[in-house]
mmCIF file with all atom_site columns, C-alpha atoms in Angstrom:
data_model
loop_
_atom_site.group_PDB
_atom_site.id
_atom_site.type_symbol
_atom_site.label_atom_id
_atom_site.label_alt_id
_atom_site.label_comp_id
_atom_site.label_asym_id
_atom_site.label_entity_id
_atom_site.label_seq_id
_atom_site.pdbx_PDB_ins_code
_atom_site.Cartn_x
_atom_site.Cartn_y
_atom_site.Cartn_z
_atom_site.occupancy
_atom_site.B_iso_or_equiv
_atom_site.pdbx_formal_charge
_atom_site.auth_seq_id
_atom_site.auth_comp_id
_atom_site.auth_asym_id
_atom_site.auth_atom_id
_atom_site.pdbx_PDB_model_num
ATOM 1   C CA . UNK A 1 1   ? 32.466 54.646 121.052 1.00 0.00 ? 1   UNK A CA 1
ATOM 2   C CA . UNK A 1 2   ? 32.835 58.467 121.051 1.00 0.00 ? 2   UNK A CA 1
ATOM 3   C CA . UNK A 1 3   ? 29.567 58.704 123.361 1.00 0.00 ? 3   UNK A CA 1
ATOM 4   C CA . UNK A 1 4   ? 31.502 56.609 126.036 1.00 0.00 ? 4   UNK A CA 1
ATOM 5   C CA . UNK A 1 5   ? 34.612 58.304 125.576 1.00 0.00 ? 5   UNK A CA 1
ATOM 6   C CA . UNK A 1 6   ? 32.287 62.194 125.989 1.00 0.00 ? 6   UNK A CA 1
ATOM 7   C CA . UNK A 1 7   ? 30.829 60.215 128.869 1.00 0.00 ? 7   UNK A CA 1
ATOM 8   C CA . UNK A 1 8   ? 33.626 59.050 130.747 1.00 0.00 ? 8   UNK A CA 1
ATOM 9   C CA . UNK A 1 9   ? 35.481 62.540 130.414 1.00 0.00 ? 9   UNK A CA 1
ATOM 10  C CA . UNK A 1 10  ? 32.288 63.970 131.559 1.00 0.00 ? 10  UNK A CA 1
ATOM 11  C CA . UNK A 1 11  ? 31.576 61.593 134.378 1.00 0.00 ? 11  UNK A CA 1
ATOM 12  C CA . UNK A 1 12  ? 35.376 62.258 135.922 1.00 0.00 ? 12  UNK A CA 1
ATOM 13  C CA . UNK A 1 13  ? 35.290 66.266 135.433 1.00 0.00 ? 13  UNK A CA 1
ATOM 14  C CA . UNK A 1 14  ? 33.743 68.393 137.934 1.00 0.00 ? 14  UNK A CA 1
ATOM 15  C CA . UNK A 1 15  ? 30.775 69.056 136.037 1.00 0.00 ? 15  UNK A CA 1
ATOM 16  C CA . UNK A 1 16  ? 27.259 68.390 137.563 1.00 0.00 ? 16  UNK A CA 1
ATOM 17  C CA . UNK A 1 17  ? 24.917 66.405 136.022 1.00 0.00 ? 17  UNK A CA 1
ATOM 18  C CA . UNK A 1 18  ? 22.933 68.912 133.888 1.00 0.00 ? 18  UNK A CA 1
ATOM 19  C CA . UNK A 1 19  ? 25.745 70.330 132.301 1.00 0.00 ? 19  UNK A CA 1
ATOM 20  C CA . UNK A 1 20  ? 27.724 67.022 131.255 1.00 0.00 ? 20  UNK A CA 1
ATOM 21  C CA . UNK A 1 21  ? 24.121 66.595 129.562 1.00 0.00 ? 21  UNK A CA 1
ATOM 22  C CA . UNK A 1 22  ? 23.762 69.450 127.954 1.00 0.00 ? 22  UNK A CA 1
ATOM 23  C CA . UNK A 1 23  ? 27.547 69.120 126.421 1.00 0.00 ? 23  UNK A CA 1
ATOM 24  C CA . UNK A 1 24  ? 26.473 65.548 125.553 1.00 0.00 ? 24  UNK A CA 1
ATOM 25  C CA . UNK A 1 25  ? 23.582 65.815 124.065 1.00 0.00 ? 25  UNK A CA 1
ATOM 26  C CA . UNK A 1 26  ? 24.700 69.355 122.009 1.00 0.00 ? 26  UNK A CA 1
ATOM 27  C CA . UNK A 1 27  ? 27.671 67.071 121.143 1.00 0.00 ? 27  UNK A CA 1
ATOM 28  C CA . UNK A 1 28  ? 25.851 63.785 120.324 1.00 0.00 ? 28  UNK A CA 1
ATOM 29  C CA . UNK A 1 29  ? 23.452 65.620 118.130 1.00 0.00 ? 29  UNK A CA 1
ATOM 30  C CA . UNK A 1 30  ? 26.699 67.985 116.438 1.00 0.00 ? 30  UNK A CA 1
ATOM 31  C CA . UNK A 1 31  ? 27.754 64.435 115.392 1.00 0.00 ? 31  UNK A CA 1
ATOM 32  C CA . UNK A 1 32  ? 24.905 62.420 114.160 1.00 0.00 ? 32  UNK A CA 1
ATOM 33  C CA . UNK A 1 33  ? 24.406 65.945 111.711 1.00 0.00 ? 33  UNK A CA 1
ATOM 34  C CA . UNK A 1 34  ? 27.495 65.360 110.574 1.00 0.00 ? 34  UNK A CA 1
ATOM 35  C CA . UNK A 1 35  ? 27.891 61.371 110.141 1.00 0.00 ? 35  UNK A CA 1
ATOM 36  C CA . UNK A 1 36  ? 24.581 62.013 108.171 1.00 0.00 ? 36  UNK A CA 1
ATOM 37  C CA . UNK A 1 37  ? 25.317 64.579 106.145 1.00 0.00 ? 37  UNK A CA 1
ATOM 38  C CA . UNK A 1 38  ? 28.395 62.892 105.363 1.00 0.00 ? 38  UNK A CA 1
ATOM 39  C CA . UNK A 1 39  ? 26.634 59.923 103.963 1.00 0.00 ? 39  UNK A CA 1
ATOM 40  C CA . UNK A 1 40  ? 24.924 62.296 101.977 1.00 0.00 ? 40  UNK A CA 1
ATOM 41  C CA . UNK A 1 41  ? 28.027 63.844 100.232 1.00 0.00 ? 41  UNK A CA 1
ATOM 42  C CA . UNK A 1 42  ? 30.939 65.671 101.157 1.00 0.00 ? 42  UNK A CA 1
ATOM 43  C CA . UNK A 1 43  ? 30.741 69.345 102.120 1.00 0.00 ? 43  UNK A CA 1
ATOM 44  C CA . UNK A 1 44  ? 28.310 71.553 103.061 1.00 0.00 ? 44  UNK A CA 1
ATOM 45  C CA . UNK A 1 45  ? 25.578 70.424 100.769 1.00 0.00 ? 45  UNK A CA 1
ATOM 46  C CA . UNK A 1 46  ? 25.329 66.906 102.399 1.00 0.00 ? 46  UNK A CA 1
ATOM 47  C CA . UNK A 1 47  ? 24.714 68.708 106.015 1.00 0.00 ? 47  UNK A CA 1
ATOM 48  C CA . UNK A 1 48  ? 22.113 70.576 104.437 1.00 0.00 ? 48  UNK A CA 1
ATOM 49  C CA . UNK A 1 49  ? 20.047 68.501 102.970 1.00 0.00 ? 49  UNK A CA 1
ATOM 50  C CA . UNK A 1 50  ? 20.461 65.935 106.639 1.00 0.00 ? 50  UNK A CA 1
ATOM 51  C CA . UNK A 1 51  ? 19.660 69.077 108.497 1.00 0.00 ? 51  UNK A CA 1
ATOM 52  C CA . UNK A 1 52  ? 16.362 69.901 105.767 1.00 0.00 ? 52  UNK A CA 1
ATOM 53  C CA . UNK A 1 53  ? 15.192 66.612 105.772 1.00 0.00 ? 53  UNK A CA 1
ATOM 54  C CA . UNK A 1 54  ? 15.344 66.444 109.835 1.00 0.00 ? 54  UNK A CA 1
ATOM 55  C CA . UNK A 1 55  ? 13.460 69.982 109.549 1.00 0.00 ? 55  UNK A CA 1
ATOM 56  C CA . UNK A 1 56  ? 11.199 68.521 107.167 1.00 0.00 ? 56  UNK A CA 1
ATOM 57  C CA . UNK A 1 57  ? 10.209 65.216 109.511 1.00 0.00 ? 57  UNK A CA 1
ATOM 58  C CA . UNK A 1 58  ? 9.330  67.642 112.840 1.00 0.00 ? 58  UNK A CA 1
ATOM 59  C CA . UNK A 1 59  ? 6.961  69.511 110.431 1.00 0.00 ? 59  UNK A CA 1
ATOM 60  C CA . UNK A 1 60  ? 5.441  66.357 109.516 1.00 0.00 ? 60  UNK A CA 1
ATOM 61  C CA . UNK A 1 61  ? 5.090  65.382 113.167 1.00 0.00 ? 61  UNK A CA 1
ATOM 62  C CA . UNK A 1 62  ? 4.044  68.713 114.099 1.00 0.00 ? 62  UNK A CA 1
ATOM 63  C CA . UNK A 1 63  ? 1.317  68.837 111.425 1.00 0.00 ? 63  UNK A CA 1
ATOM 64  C CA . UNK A 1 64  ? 0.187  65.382 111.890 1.00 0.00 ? 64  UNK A CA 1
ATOM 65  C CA . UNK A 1 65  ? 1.505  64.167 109.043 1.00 0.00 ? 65  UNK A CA 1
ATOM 66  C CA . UNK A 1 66  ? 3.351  60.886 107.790 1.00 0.00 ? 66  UNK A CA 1
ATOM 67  C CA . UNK A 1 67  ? 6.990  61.453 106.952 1.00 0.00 ? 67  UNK A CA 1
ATOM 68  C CA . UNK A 1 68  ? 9.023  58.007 106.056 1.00 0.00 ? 68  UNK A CA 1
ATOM 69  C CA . UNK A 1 69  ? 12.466 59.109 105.564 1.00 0.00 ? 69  UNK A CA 1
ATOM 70  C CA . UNK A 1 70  ? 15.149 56.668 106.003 1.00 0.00 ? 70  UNK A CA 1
ATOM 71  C CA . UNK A 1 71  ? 17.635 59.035 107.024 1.00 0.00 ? 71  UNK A CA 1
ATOM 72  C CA . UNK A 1 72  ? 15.594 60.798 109.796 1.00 0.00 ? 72  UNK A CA 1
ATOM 73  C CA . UNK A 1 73  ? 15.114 57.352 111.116 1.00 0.00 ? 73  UNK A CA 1
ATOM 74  C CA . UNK A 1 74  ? 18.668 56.525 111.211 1.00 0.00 ? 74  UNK A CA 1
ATOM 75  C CA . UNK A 1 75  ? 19.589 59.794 112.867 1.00 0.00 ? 75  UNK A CA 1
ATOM 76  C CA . UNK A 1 76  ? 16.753 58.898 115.772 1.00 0.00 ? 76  UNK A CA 1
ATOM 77  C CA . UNK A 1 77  ? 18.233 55.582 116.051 1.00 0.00 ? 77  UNK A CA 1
ATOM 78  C CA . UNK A 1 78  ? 21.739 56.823 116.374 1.00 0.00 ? 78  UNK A CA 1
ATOM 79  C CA . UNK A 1 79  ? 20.841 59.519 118.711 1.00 0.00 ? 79  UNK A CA 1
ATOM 80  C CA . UNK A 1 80  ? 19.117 56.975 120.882 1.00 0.00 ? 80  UNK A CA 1
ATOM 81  C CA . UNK A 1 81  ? 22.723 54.637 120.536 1.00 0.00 ? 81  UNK A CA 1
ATOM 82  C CA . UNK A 1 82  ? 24.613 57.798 121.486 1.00 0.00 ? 82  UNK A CA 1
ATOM 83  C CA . UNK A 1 83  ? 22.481 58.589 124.691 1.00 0.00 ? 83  UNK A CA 1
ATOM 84  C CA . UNK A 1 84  ? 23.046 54.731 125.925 1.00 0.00 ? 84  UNK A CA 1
ATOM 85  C CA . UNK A 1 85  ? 26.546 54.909 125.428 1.00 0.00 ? 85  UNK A CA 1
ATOM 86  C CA . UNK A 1 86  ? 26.710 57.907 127.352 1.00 0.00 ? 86  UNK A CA 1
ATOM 87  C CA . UNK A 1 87  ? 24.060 56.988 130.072 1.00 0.00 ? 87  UNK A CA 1
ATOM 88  C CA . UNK A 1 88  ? 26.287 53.812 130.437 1.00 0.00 ? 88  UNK A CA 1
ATOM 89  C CA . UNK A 1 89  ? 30.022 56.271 131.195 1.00 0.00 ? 89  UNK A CA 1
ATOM 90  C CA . UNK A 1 90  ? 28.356 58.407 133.247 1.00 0.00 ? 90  UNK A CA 1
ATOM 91  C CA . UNK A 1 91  ? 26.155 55.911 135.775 1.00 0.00 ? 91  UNK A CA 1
ATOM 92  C CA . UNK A 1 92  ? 29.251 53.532 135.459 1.00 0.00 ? 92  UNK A CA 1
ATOM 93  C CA . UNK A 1 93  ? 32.234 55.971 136.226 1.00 0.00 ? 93  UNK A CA 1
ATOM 94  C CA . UNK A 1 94  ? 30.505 58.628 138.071 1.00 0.00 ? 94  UNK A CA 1
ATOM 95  C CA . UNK A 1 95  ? 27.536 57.634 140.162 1.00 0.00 ? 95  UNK A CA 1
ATOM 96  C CA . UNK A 1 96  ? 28.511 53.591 140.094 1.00 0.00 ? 96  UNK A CA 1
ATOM 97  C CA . UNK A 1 97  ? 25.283 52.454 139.608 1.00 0.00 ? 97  UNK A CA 1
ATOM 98  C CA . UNK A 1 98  ? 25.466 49.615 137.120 1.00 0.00 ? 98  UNK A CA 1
ATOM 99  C CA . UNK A 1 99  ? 21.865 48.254 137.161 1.00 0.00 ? 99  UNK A CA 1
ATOM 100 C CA . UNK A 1 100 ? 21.119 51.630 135.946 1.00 0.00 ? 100 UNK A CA 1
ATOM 101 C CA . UNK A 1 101 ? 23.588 51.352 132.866 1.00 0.00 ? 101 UNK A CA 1
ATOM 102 C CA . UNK A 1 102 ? 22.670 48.006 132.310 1.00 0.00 ? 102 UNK A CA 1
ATOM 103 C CA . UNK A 1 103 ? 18.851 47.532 132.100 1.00 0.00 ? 103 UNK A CA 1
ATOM 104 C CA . UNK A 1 104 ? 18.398 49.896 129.044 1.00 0.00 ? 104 UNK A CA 1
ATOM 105 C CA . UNK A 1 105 ? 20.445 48.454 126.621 1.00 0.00 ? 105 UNK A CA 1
ATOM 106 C CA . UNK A 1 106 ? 19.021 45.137 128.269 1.00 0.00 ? 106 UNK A CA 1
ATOM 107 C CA . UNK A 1 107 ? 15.694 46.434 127.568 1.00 0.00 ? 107 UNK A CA 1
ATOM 108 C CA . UNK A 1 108 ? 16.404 46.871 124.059 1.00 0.00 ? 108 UNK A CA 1
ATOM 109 C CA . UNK A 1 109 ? 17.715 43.890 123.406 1.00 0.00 ? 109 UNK A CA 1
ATOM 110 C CA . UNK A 1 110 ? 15.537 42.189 124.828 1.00 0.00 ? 110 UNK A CA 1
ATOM 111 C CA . UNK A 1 111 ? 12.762 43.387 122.558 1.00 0.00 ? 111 UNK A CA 1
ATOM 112 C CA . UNK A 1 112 ? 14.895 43.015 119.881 1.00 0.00 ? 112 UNK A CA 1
ATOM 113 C CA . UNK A 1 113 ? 15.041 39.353 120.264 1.00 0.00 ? 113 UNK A CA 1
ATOM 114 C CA . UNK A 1 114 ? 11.509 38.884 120.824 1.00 0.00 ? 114 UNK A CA 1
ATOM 115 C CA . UNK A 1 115 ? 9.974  40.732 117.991 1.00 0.00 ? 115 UNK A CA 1
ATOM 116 C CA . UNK A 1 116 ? 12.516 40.297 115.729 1.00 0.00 ? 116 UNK A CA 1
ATOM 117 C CA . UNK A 1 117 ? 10.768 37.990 112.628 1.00 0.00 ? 117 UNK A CA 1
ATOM 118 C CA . UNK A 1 118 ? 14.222 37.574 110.193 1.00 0.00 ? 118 UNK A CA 1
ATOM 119 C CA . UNK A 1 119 ? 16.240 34.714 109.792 1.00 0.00 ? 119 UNK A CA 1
ATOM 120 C CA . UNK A 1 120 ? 19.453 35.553 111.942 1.00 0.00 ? 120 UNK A CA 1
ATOM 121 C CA . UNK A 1 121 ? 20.256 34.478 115.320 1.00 0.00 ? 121 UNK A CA 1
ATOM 122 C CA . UNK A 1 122 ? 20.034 36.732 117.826 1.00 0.00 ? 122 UNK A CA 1
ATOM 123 C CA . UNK A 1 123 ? 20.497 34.708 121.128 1.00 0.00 ? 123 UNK A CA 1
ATOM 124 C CA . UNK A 1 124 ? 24.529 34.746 120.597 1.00 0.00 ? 124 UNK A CA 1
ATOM 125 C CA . UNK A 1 125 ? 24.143 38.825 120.825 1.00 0.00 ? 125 UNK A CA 1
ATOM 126 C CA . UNK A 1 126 ? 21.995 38.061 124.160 1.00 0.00 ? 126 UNK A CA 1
ATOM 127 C CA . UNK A 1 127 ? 24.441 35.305 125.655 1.00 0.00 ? 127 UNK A CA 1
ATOM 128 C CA . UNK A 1 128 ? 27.409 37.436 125.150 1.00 0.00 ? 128 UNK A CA 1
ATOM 129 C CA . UNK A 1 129 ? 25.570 40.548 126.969 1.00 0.00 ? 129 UNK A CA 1
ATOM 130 C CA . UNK A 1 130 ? 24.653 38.570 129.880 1.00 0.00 ? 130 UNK A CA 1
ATOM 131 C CA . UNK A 1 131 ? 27.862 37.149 130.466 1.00 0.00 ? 131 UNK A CA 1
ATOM 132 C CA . UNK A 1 132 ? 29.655 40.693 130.084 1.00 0.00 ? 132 UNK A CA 1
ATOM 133 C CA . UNK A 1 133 ? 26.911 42.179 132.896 1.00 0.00 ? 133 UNK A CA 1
ATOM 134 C CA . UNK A 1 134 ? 27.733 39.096 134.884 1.00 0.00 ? 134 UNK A CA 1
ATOM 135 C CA . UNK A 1 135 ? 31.462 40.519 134.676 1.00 0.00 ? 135 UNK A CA 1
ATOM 136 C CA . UNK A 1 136 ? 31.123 44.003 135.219 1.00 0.00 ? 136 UNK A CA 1
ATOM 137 C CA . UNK A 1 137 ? 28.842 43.330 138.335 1.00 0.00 ? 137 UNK A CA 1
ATOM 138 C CA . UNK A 1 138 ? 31.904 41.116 139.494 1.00 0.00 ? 138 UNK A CA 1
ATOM 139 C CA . UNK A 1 139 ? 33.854 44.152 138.728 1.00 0.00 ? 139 UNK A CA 1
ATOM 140 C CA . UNK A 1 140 ? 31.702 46.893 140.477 1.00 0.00 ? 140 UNK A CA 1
ATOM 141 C CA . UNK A 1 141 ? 30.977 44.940 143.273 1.00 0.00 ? 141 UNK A CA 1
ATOM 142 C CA . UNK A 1 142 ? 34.605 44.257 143.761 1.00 0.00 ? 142 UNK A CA 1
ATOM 143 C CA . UNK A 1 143 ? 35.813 47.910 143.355 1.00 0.00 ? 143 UNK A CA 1
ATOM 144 C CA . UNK A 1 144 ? 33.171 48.781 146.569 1.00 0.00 ? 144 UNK A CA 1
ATOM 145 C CA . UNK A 1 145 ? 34.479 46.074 148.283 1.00 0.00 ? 145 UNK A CA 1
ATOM 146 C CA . UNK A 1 146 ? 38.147 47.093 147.454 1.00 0.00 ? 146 UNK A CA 1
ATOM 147 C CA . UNK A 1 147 ? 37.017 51.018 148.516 1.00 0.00 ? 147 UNK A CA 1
ATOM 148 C CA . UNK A 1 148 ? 35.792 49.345 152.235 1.00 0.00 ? 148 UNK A CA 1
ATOM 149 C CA . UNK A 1 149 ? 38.643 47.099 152.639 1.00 0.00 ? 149 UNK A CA 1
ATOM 150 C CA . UNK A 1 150 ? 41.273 50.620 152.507 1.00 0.00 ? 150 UNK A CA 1
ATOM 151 C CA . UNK A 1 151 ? 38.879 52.945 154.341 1.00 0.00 ? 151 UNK A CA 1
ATOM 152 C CA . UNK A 1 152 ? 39.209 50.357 156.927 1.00 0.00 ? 152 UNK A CA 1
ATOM 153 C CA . UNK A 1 153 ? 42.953 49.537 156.548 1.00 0.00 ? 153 UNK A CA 1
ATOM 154 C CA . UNK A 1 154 ? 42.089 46.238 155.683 1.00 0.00 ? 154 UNK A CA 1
ATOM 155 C CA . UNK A 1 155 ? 45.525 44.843 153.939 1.00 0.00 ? 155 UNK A CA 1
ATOM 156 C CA . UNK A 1 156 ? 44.332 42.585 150.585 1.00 0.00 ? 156 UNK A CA 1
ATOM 157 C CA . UNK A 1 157 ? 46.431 40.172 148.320 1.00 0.00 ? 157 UNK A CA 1
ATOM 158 C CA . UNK A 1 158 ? 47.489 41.638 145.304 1.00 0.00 ? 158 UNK A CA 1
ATOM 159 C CA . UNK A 1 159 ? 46.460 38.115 142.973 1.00 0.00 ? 159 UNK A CA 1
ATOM 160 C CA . UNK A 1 160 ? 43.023 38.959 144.846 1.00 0.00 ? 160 UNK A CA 1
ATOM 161 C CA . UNK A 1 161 ? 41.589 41.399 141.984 1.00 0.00 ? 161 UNK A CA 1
ATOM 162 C CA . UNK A 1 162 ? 42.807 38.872 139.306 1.00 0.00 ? 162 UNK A CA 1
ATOM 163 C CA . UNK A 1 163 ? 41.414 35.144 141.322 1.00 0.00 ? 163 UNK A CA 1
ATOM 164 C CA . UNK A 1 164 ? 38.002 37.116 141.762 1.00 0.00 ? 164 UNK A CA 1
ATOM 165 C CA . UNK A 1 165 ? 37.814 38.017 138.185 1.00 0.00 ? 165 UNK A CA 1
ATOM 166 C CA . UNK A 1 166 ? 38.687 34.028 137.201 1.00 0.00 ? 166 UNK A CA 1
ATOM 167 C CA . UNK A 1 167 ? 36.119 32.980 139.942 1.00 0.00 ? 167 UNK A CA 1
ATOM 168 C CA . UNK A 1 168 ? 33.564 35.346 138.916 1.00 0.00 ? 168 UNK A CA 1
ATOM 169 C CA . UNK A 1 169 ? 34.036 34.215 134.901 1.00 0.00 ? 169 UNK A CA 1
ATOM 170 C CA . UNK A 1 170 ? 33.666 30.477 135.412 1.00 0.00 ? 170 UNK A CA 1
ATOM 171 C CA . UNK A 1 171 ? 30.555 31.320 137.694 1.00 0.00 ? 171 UNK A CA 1
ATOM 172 C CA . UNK A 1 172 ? 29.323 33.334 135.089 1.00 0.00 ? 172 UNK A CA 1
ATOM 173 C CA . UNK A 1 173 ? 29.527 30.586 132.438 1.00 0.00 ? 173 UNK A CA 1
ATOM 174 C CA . UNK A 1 174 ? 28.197 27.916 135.032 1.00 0.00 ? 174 UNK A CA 1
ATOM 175 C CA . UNK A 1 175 ? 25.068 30.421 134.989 1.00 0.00 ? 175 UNK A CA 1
ATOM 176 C CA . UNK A 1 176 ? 25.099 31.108 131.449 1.00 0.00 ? 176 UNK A CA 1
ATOM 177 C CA . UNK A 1 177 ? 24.939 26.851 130.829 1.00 0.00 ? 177 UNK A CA 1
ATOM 178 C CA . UNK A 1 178 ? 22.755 26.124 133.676 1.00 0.00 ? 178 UNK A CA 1
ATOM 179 C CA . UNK A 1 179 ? 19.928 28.754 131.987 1.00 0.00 ? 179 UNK A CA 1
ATOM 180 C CA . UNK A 1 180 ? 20.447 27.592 128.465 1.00 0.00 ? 180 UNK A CA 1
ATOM 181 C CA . UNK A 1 181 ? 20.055 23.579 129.854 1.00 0.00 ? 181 UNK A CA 1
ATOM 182 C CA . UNK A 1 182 ? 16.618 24.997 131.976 1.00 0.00 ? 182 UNK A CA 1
ATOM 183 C CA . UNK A 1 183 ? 14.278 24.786 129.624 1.00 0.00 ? 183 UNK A CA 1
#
């Protein structure tokens, strides 16, 4: 949640792109240090031994070695979590692009479902995702719309943000049902 939050701040300052990475990605990786050595123990201690053991893995790597550590892998997979959130603020609220905040998180859990051999369900997770894209296309193509519609002094309803939202969800679960009855 704090990536999106960085990411939204970011994506409505004046900064240009580079920079609101930079402080991101100095920021994302400040936290993930700290989360982890938290879980370690309290104090300074715990975000010594997170920041050794990272040290310790990028040898490993370096040297061609195998290093296994559980917490090193967290910390990847956390850093990776904290670059989509913040990929998805920034090409959401700053460039409005939302195919390009979409398809990686898509992406991933897409490849989750496939290759995923346990015994939970994952297809709810996948449902629920494509019905909130669904929604925030609704919602991005109705902002550009909105945008067009004042530029050209275009006078709109005010229910008119509210009945496209309604239309747009019970289109969205007509999809959603028509796909899951295709077989």
């Amino acid at each position: 949640i704090s990536s999106v939050v960085l990411g939204l701040v970011l994506a409505r300052s004046q900064y240009n792109e580079l920079l609101g990475l930079l402080i991101s990605t100095l920021y994302g990786g400040c936290v993930v240090l700290l989360l982890s050595g938290l879980s370690l123990g309290v104090g300074w201690d715990g975000l010594y031994q997170a920041f050794y053991r990272l040290l310790t893995w990028l040898a490993d790597v370096v040297n061609s070695g195998i290093n296994q550590d559980d917490l090193v892998f967290t910390m990847l997979v956390s850093s990776l979590f904290w670059s989509l959130g913040y990929y998805l603020a920034w090409h959401l609220f700053r460039v409005d692009r939302v195919w390009r905040a979409v398809i990686p998180p898509a992406l991933i859990l897409i490849s989750n479902s496939v290759y995923y051999t346990g015994d939970a369900n994952l297809e709810p997770y996948l449902i629920a995702f494509v019905f909130l894209v669904l929604l925030l296309i609704v919602r991005s193509n109705l902002e550009a719309r909105e945008w067009e519609w004042y530029v050209n002094g275009i006078r709109v309803p005010r229910r008119l943000r509210r009945q496209v939202f309604a239309i747009g969800t019970v289109l969205a679960l007509i999809v959603l049902v028509a796909a899951w009855i295709v077989p």
